[in-house]
C-alpha positions as semicolon CSV with decimal commas, in nm:
position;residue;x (nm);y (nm);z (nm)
1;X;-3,646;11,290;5,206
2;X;-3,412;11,002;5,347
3;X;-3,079;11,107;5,489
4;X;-2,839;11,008;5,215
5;X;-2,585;10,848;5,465
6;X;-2,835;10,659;5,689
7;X;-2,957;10,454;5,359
8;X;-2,603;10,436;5,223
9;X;-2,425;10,296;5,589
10;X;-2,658;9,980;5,566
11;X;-2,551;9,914;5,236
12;X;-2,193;9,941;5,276
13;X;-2,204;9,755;5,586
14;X;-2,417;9,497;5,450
15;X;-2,166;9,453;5,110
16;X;-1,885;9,447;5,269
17;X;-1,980;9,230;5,516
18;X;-2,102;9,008;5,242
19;X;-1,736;9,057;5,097
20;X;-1,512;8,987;5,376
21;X;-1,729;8,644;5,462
22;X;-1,569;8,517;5,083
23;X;-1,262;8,647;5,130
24;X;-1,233;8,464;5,498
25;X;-1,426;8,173;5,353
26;X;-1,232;8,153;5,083
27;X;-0,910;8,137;5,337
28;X;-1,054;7,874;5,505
29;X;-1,156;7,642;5,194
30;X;-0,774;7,664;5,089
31;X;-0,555;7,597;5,351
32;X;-0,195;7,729;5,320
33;X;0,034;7,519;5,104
34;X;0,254;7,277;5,260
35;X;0,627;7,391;5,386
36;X;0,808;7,122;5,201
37;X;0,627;7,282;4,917
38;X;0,819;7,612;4,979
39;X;0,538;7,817;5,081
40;X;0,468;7,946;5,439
41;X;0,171;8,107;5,546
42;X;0,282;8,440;5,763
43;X;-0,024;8,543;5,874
44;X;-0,236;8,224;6,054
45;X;-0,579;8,177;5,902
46;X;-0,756;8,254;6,272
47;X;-0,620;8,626;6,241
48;X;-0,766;8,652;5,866
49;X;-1,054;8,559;6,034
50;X;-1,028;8,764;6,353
51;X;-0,943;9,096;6,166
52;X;-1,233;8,998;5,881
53;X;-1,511;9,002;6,208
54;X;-1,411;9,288;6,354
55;X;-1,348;9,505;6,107
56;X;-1,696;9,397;6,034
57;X;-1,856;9,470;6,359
58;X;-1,723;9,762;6,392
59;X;-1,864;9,911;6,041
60;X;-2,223;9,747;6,197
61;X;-2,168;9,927;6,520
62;X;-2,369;10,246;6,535
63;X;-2,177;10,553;6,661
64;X;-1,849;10,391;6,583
65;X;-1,638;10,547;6,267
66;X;-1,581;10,179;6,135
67;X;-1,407;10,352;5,784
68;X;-1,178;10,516;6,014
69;X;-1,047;10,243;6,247
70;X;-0,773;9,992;6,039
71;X;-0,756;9,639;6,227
72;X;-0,436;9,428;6,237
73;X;-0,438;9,077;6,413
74;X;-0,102;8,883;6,453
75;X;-0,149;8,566;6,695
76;X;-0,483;8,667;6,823
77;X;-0,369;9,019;6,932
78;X;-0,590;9,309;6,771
79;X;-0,401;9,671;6,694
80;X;-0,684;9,962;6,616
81;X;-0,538;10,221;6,433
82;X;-0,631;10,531;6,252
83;X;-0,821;10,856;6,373
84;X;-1,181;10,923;6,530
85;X;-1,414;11,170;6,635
86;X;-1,455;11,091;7,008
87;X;-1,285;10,895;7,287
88;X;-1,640;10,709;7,339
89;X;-1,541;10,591;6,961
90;X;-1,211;10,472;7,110
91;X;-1,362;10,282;7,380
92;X;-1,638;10,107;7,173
93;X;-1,411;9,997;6,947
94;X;-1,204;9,845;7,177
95;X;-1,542;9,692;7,325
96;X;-1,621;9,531;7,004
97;X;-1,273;9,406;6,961
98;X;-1,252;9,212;7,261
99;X;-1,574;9,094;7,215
100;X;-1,459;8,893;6,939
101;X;-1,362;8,492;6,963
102;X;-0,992;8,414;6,940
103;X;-0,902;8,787;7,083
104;X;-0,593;8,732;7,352
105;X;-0,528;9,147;7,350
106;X;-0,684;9,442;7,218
107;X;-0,383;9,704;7,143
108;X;-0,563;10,056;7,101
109;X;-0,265;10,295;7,141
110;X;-0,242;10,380;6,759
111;X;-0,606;10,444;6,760
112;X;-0,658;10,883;6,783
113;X;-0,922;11,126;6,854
114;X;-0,910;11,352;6,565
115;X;-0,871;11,742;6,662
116;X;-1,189;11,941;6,578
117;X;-1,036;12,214;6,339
């Protein structure tokens, strides 16, 4: 009998992978509205992107806790936050992070290892 979560991790890495590539493309197809139009784009399309690939890599990335970790990119700078199991967790997130095209900075400091109650 197959481990329920080892079949169900490829799945939900696979979807939402799958998911976030038409969201990002999606992004990218539709370029922000011009300002004399009234409407500004806060957040630059290359973050969208940024945040969409790792966020991605790390749910692909065995013996990380991808659910866990959120990901926030302003101007190319990466903030990990949430809670984890392990400081190795920490580390290979940050790894994956910086591994990324367009990262400038990989902020980790919001990013915990969760007590073992």
């Amino acid at each position: 009998m197959k481990n329920y979560r080892m079949v169900s991790r490829p799945l939900l890495v696979g979807t939402l992978s799958l998911a976030l590539s038409f969201a990002a493309g999606n992004a990218l197809a539709n370029p922000p509205e011009s300002e004399e139009a009234g409407s500004k784009s806060e957040q630059p399309v290359n973050d969208t992107w940024i945040t969409t690939k790792v966020k991605a890599d790390l749910l692909a990335t065995e013996d990380v806790s991808g659910l866990d970790i959120k990901v926030e990119t302003v101007n190319g700078q990466v903030h990990l936050s949430g809670s984890v199991s392990s400081q190795a967790q920490i580390d290979k997130a940050v790894e994956v992070a910086r591994g990324i095209d367009g990262v400038t900075r990989v902020d980790a400091s919001a990013l915990s290892v969760a007590s073992a109650d």
